[in-house]
Every structure is written in structure tokens, then in C-alpha cells.
């Protein structure tokens, strides 16, 4: 109760909402990530038909890239949703979502590195990440099924789409960020109105591009297979991991004595509700996809699950770990009200859910590397590279300015936010 | 009438006091809570944010009822489907197992949600002792204004701390006006 009555000036004093200036913050993580990426790249070049390390490197890096892109992408969507709904309780939290959304460039960088890695493995051993690219490159290998999909699955259009996605994402993020920092300086309420106006078409563009990115980068790994749910699947997993990472950020900031009275257990409670909601949403989407395929039992659809449920001990094990760890356990643990109001428990669950999201993407991508050994040290390095680089960049960004958009017109409402149920 | 003297040996249901505005009734509620009263309530024309805290109300038991009903719904649905399609009337279908959790899940989910919703609605009604067709306070002409522009605190005679004179002067001391004894 005391924090509720503390004055706005006290809550927004520099000691509470800025980090100590440090030029080296996050550099260690970024460097470590870069080293991991370099090792992955070298292994992609050194791999051969016997050890399949090139295939492992490609797939592991792809997992890391997709998880990494998911964070800023989901943060961008969350920001536009806050603006569109004029969400008052988010007033003081918005800046951290903005910090995250501005890192889409890390995703773009990883995408370019991934393309370079694919080019390298194709040149050295003609190992492809996307098998349809092999068919596109060599017409004599084409199957009838590929011919049907060639209008969409061809390299030029694939690259055009990717460029388009990144233009949309980086453009929206840049505009929203510029409104937000301009408001920090001049306090003009119109910036919020502009951001809100931009968000309406922005959400539509974002929704389509995220779904199609899921189709392009996840589903087309096996061009035989198709699921209209997959775009939403990618969205649901990314959103969940983004809520989890932002929860960890706020809990850590509170842990080092920042944002006290600004991010209270009331905000944590709602953050926990969103985590819980997306745990359920992810399960709903996942089951919807699995259920229809299971029921219809059509060979071209069931291949995806036969590979993961019947072949390979690791994939079978993960097929059980994921529903339990990604849904049942967090569902039961996060259901109770006291759980959502505990900083410690939310932080632990958030970390756990990010791990489950990585495993989920791993389970979707990695079995596609049929001949390669199931799990190697390179999987860890390949996934860790983009992620560590991203976490480092995020840390740098968080420390680079105030932790709160200090002139947000919704700030008062945010500081007094309270759950009445 | 014999009805007026029931087992407590008192013909009174309790005492009511009026308050003019939200802050007055809010702070009076805090004092009632701190004085240790148990059988009492605040009446207002609209919901007052934070009044549960001021009254010292604990979290409601409705979630427990909902959780119990959900368990009944889930296990009931699974049992029903396992027995009907898996044991009692087996129909082989497309090479699938006679009873599969995949096929059972939608009905399990629906029945779990349905019974949870029943639990939430009826649990809430029962815990609120609703529907209630009559309440002693309704005999008071003044009390009708709590559905318009008055706030009211009523302490029941059943409360262990209740005694007519003491409670009356207590209500006076916390700012209550038009204090009135309510007959059972």
C-alpha cells in the first residue's frame, strides 16, 4: 500500500528507472554468441557425408534463429496490441517491449548468416537445409509434388518474401520506437495517438507476415507436408516465449532495485495471466493441428507426426516431454492466484517456458535432418549462438536509456494499476 | 408472534447505520474489521474498489468449487467415453484404437468447461446464499436508499461481539447516522 501512495516524482526518479552507465554491458554475451556462431559456421564447412556435421549445423542454427526472431517479432505485436487497446496498465512497462522489438535486426542478421551457411554447405557438399531448393536448383530432380508448389517455393520468391517481412517488421518497429523516444523528449501526447493509428494496419501486416514466415521457414523444411495451423503455431510459441522473457527482465530489474513501485506485484499478476493464457493458447493450437491430422489420417499429412512419434527415440521422448512441459505442468502451476503474484515462481516458470519453446522448435526442425545423429554438442552450440548474441544485444539496449517511457500519457494509470479479483 | 423469539433469545436481526459517501463507509468498514466483527456487511448502490480489503474479506471459495467441478467433468467424460466406445459398444474405426485419448479430448475438454461454468455460477449463488427472497433489512424504508444514493453497514445479532447498546455506540463512533435496530 505504501508504494501506491508514493509520489510519481519519487517513482520516476533516475535511481529507480535507469541502469548504471556501462559500455561493456552485454558485450560478453554478444561475443560468446558470436564465437558459437563462428564454430557453427566452421562445422558447417567441415562437415561431410560421414559425420553429417554440416546438416546438424544448418538445422541447429535454424532452431536458434527461429527462437531469436520470435522474441522481437512477438514484442512488436504486443506493442501494437497495447497501443491499439490503449492499455493503461502497460504504460510503465512498454519501453521494455520496445527495446525488444527494436532488435529485429538481430533476427535479420541471423537470417543472412543462415543463408550464407546454406550457400556454403551447398557449394561444398550440396547439402541443403530446404530440400525444395535442391529441386528448384536442379530441374532433373523435381518431383510432381514440387512442380505443383514451385510457384510459391522457389528461391527468388522466397528471398523477396523474406526481405518483405523484414522491411515490414523493421519499419513498424522503427516508427513505433521513434514516436516513443520523441515523446520522452517533448512530452507530446500526439505521439501516442500516432502510434495507435499506425498499430491498426500494423497488426494486420504483422499477423500475415508472422504466419507466412512460419510457413516459409518452418513448414517448408519438408515441402511435402502442409498445415494451415503452422503460422499460428509459430506465433503462439513466439508470443509465449516473449511474455516469458519480458517477465524475466522485469523480475531482474526489481531484483537489482529498479522499477520498485513501477512494476508491482499487480503488474506481475497480469504478466502471469498472459503467460498462463498463452500456455493454454499454444496447447489449443498444437492440439488442433495434431487432432485434425490424427483423425483424417491422410498419409501426406501424417508424415510429420510419424517421423516424430514413431521414428527415433529422442523425437519420441520429446513428443511426450513437450505436451507435459509446455502445457500440463505450467498450466497446473500457473493456475493459482498466489503463483502469478510470486516474483520467484514467475521467473522460474518463465525460464522454463523459454526452454520448452526452444525444445518445441527443435522438435519441429531437427528431425528433418534424417541422416544426421539425433543430438550432438553442435546442437547446443548452434542454438546458443544466435540466442546469446540476442540476449547480449538486449542487455545493451535495456541499459542505454530510461527503463520507462517517462512521458507516456498512460503512466499515472499504470502506476496505480491494481487487480480487483 | 412466536417467530420473533428464536433460538438466540433475541427478537432482533441486527443494527444498521447509514453513511453518506464512499470514503465514509470505506473507513467505517476498516474500523468494523479492526473491531473484530464477523457477521456484518456493507451495502452500496455500486461496487466499491478495494472494499474487500477494507472489510478484511478472504478470497472466495468459488475457485475451489470450480476446480472440483472441473475434475468431476474431466474424469466423468473420460469414464463415459472409455466405457461406451472402448468397452460396452466397440466399433472398430479406421484402424484406430477403440479408445484413444486424442478422440476423447474434445468431449473431455467440453465437459470440463461446462461443469466448471456450472460450478462458478451455482457455487457463487450458493456461497452468496442466493436466491434470497426476503431479508430483514428490506423491512426498513431507509434501507431502500442503498440502491440509490446511500451506503449502509449492518451488523448482525448473531455476531459474537454483538450487544445492542455497545454496537449502537460503536456505529455512532465510526460516523454512522440514523442508526436503527432491525427486527428479525
GROMACS .gro file of N, CA and C in nm, chain B residues 72-130:
model
  177
  493UNK      N    1  -1.445  -3.336  -1.175
  493UNK     CA    2  -1.559  -3.427  -1.197
  493UNK      C    3  -1.591  -3.434  -1.345
  494UNK      N    4  -1.591  -3.317  -1.413
  494UNK     CA    5  -1.623  -3.313  -1.556
  494UNK      C    6  -1.523  -3.392  -1.637
  495UNK      N    7  -1.394  -3.371  -1.608
  495UNK     CA    8  -1.289  -3.437  -1.686
  495UNK      C    9  -1.293  -3.588  -1.665
  496UNK      N   10  -1.298  -3.630  -1.538
  496UNK     CA   11  -1.296  -3.775  -1.514
  496UNK      C   12  -1.426  -3.837  -1.560
  497UNK      N   13  -1.537  -3.766  -1.543
  497UNK     CA   14  -1.666  -3.819  -1.590
  497UNK      C   15  -1.666  -3.840  -1.740
  498UNK      N   16  -1.614  -3.741  -1.813
  498UNK     CA   17  -1.614  -3.750  -1.959
  498UNK      C   18  -1.525  -3.866  -2.005
  499UNK      N   19  -1.407  -3.879  -1.941
  499UNK     CA   20  -1.317  -3.987  -1.981
  499UNK      C   21  -1.379  -4.122  -1.952
  500UNK      N   22  -1.439  -4.137  -1.833
  500UNK     CA   23  -1.504  -4.263  -1.797
  500UNK      C   24  -1.617  -4.296  -1.895
  501UNK      N   25  -1.699  -4.196  -1.922
  501UNK     CA   26  -1.814  -4.214  -2.011
  501UNK      C   27  -1.768  -4.265  -2.148
  502UNK      N   28  -1.665  -4.198  -2.203
  502UNK     CA   29  -1.621  -4.236  -2.337
  502UNK      C   30  -1.549  -4.370  -2.336
  503UNK      N   31  -1.468  -4.391  -2.234
  503UNK     CA   32  -1.395  -4.518  -2.226
  503UNK      C   33  -1.494  -4.635  -2.215
  504UNK      N   34  -1.596  -4.617  -2.135
  504UNK     CA   35  -1.691  -4.725  -2.117
  504UNK      C   36  -1.775  -4.746  -2.243
  505UNK      N   37  -1.829  -4.638  -2.297
  505UNK     CA   38  -1.923  -4.654  -2.409
  505UNK      C   39  -1.853  -4.703  -2.535
  506UNK      N   40  -1.744  -4.637  -2.577
  506UNK     CA   41  -1.683  -4.677  -2.704
  506UNK      C   42  -1.571  -4.778  -2.688
  507UNK      N   43  -1.513  -4.784  -2.569
  507UNK     CA   44  -1.399  -4.872  -2.551
  507UNK      C   45  -1.438  -5.010  -2.498
  508UNK      N   46  -1.547  -5.018  -2.424
  508UNK     CA   47  -1.581  -5.144  -2.358
  508UNK      C   48  -1.719  -5.194  -2.399
  509UNK      N   49  -1.819  -5.111  -2.380
  509UNK     CA   50  -1.956  -5.157  -2.390
  509UNK      C   51  -2.002  -5.178  -2.533
  510UNK      N   52  -1.967  -5.088  -2.624
  510UNK     CA   53  -2.018  -5.097  -2.761
  510UNK      C   54  -1.904  -5.064  -2.855
  511UNK      N   55  -1.817  -5.161  -2.878
  511UNK     CA   56  -1.695  -5.136  -2.953
  511UNK      C   57  -1.722  -5.128  -3.103
  512UNK      N   58  -1.677  -5.020  -3.165
  512UNK     CA   59  -1.688  -5.008  -3.310
  512UNK      C   60  -1.549  -4.981  -3.366
  513UNK      N   61  -1.486  -5.080  -3.432
  513UNK     CA   62  -1.356  -5.054  -3.494
  513UNK      C   63  -1.373  -4.946  -3.601
  514UNK      N   64  -1.278  -4.850  -3.601
  514UNK     CA   65  -1.298  -4.733  -3.687
  514UNK      C   66  -1.166  -4.690  -3.747
  515UNK      N   67  -1.150  -4.713  -3.876
  515UNK     CA   68  -1.033  -4.662  -3.949
  515UNK      C   69  -0.901  -4.708  -3.892
  516UNK      N   70  -0.898  -4.828  -3.832
  516UNK     CA   71  -0.773  -4.881  -3.779
  516UNK      C   72  -0.725  -4.810  -3.655
  517UNK      N   73  -0.808  -4.724  -3.598
  517UNK     CA   74  -0.768  -4.652  -3.478
  517UNK      C   75  -0.798  -4.735  -3.354
  518UNK      N   76  -0.732  -4.707  -3.244
  518UNK     CA   77  -0.765  -4.778  -3.121
  518UNK      C   78  -0.911  -4.757  -3.084
  519UNK      N   79  -0.968  -4.853  -3.015
  519UNK     CA   80  -1.110  -4.840  -2.979
  519UNK      C   81  -1.131  -4.718  -2.890
  520UNK      N   82  -1.039  -4.703  -2.792
  520UNK     CA   83  -1.047  -4.582  -2.712
  520UNK      C   84  -0.913  -4.511  -2.723
  521UNK      N   85  -0.914  -4.386  -2.774
  521UNK     CA   86  -0.791  -4.310  -2.789
  521UNK      C   87  -0.808  -4.175  -2.721
  522UNK      N   88  -0.704  -4.130  -2.652
  522UNK     CA   89  -0.716  -4.003  -2.581
  522UNK      C   90  -0.737  -3.888  -2.678
  523UNK      N   91  -0.681  -3.901  -2.799
  523UNK     CA   92  -0.697  -3.792  -2.896
  523UNK      C   93  -0.844  -3.767  -2.925
  524UNK      N   94  -0.916  -3.877  -2.955
  524UNK     CA   95  -1.057  -3.862  -2.990
  524UNK      C   96  -1.138  -3.820  -2.868
  525UNK      N   97  -1.092  -3.859  -2.749
  525UNK     CA   98  -1.170  -3.832  -2.628
  525UNK      C   99  -1.152  -3.688  -2.580
  526UNK      N  100  -1.044  -3.624  -2.623
  526UNK     CA  101  -1.010  -3.495  -2.564
  526UNK      C  102  -1.113  -3.384  -2.583
  527UNK      N  103  -1.171  -3.367  -2.705
  527UNK     CA  104  -1.267  -3.257  -2.720
  527UNK      C  105  -1.384  -3.267  -2.622
  528UNK      N  106  -1.439  -3.388  -2.607
  528UNK     CA  107  -1.553  -3.403  -2.516
  528UNK      C  108  -1.508  -3.384  -2.372
  529UNK      N  109  -1.388  -3.435  -2.341
  529UNK     CA  110  -1.334  -3.417  -2.206
  529UNK      C  111  -1.320  -3.269  -2.175
  530UNK      N  112  -1.265  -3.195  -2.272
  530UNK     CA  113  -1.248  -3.050  -2.256
  530UNK      C  114  -1.383  -2.983  -2.237
  531UNK      N  115  -1.479  -3.016  -2.324
  531UNK     CA  116  -1.609  -2.950  -2.318
  531UNK      C  117  -1.680  -2.977  -2.186
  532UNK      N  118  -1.676  -3.102  -2.143
  532UNK     CA  119  -1.747  -3.134  -2.019
  532UNK      C  120  -1.676  -3.071  -1.899
  533UNK      N  121  -1.542  -3.067  -1.907
  533UNK     CA  122  -1.468  -2.999  -1.801
  533UNK      C  123  -1.506  -2.853  -1.792
  534UNK      N  124  -1.515  -2.785  -1.907
  534UNK     CA  125  -1.551  -2.643  -1.910
  534UNK      C  126  -1.695  -2.624  -1.865
  535UNK      N  127  -1.783  -2.711  -1.913
  535UNK     CA  128  -1.925  -2.697  -1.880
  535UNK      C  129  -1.947  -2.707  -1.729
  536UNK      N  130  -1.891  -2.812  -1.670
  536UNK     CA  131  -1.911  -2.829  -1.526
  536UNK      C  132  -1.840  -2.718  -1.447
  537UNK      N  133  -1.724  -2.669  -1.499
  537UNK     CA  134  -1.657  -2.557  -1.433
  537UNK      C  135  -1.749  -2.434  -1.433
  538UNK      N  136  -1.812  -2.410  -1.546
  538UNK     CA  137  -1.901  -2.294  -1.555
  538UNK      C  138  -2.019  -2.310  -1.460
  539UNK      N  139  -2.074  -2.432  -1.455
  539UNK     CA  140  -2.182  -2.457  -1.358
  539UNK      C  141  -2.131  -2.433  -1.216
  540UNK      N  142  -2.011  -2.483  -1.190
  540UNK     CA  143  -1.952  -2.467  -1.058
  540UNK      C  144  -1.935  -2.320  -1.024
  541UNK      N  145  -1.889  -2.242  -1.121
  541UNK     CA  146  -1.867  -2.099  -1.097
  541UNK      C  147  -1.999  -2.028  -1.069
  542UNK      N  148  -2.100  -2.056  -1.154
  542UNK     CA  149  -2.228  -1.985  -1.139
  542UNK      C  150  -2.301  -2.030  -1.013
  543UNK      N  151  -2.323  -2.163  -1.002
  543UNK     CA  152  -2.404  -2.210  -0.889
  543UNK      C  153  -2.326  -2.204  -0.758
  544UNK      N  154  -2.193  -2.225  -0.767
  544UNK     CA  155  -2.112  -2.210  -0.648
  544UNK      C  156  -2.121  -2.068  -0.595
  545UNK      N  157  -2.114  -1.970  -0.686
  545UNK     CA  158  -2.125  -1.830  -0.646
  545UNK      C  159  -2.261  -1.805  -0.582
  546UNK      N  160  -2.367  -1.856  -0.646
  546UNK     CA  161  -2.502  -1.833  -0.593
  546UNK      C  162  -2.516  -1.895  -0.454
  547UNK      N  163  -2.470  -2.020  -0.440
  547UNK     CA  164  -2.487  -2.089  -0.312
  547UNK      C  165  -2.406  -2.019  -0.203
  548UNK      N  166  -2.280  -1.983  -0.235
  548UNK     CA  167  -2.196  -1.919  -0.134
  548UNK      C  168  -2.249  -1.781  -0.097
  549UNK      N  169  -2.322  -1.718  -0.188
  549UNK     CA  170  -2.384  -1.588  -0.158
  549UNK      C  171  -2.523  -1.606  -0.097
  550UNK      N  172  -2.560  -1.729  -0.067
  550UNK     CA  173  -2.694  -1.766  -0.020
  550UNK      C  174  -2.803  -1.705  -0.108
  551UNK      N  175  -2.780  -1.712  -0.237
  551UNK     CA  176  -2.882  -1.666  -0.332
  551UNK      C  177  -2.950  -1.788  -0.393
   0.00000   0.00000   0.00000
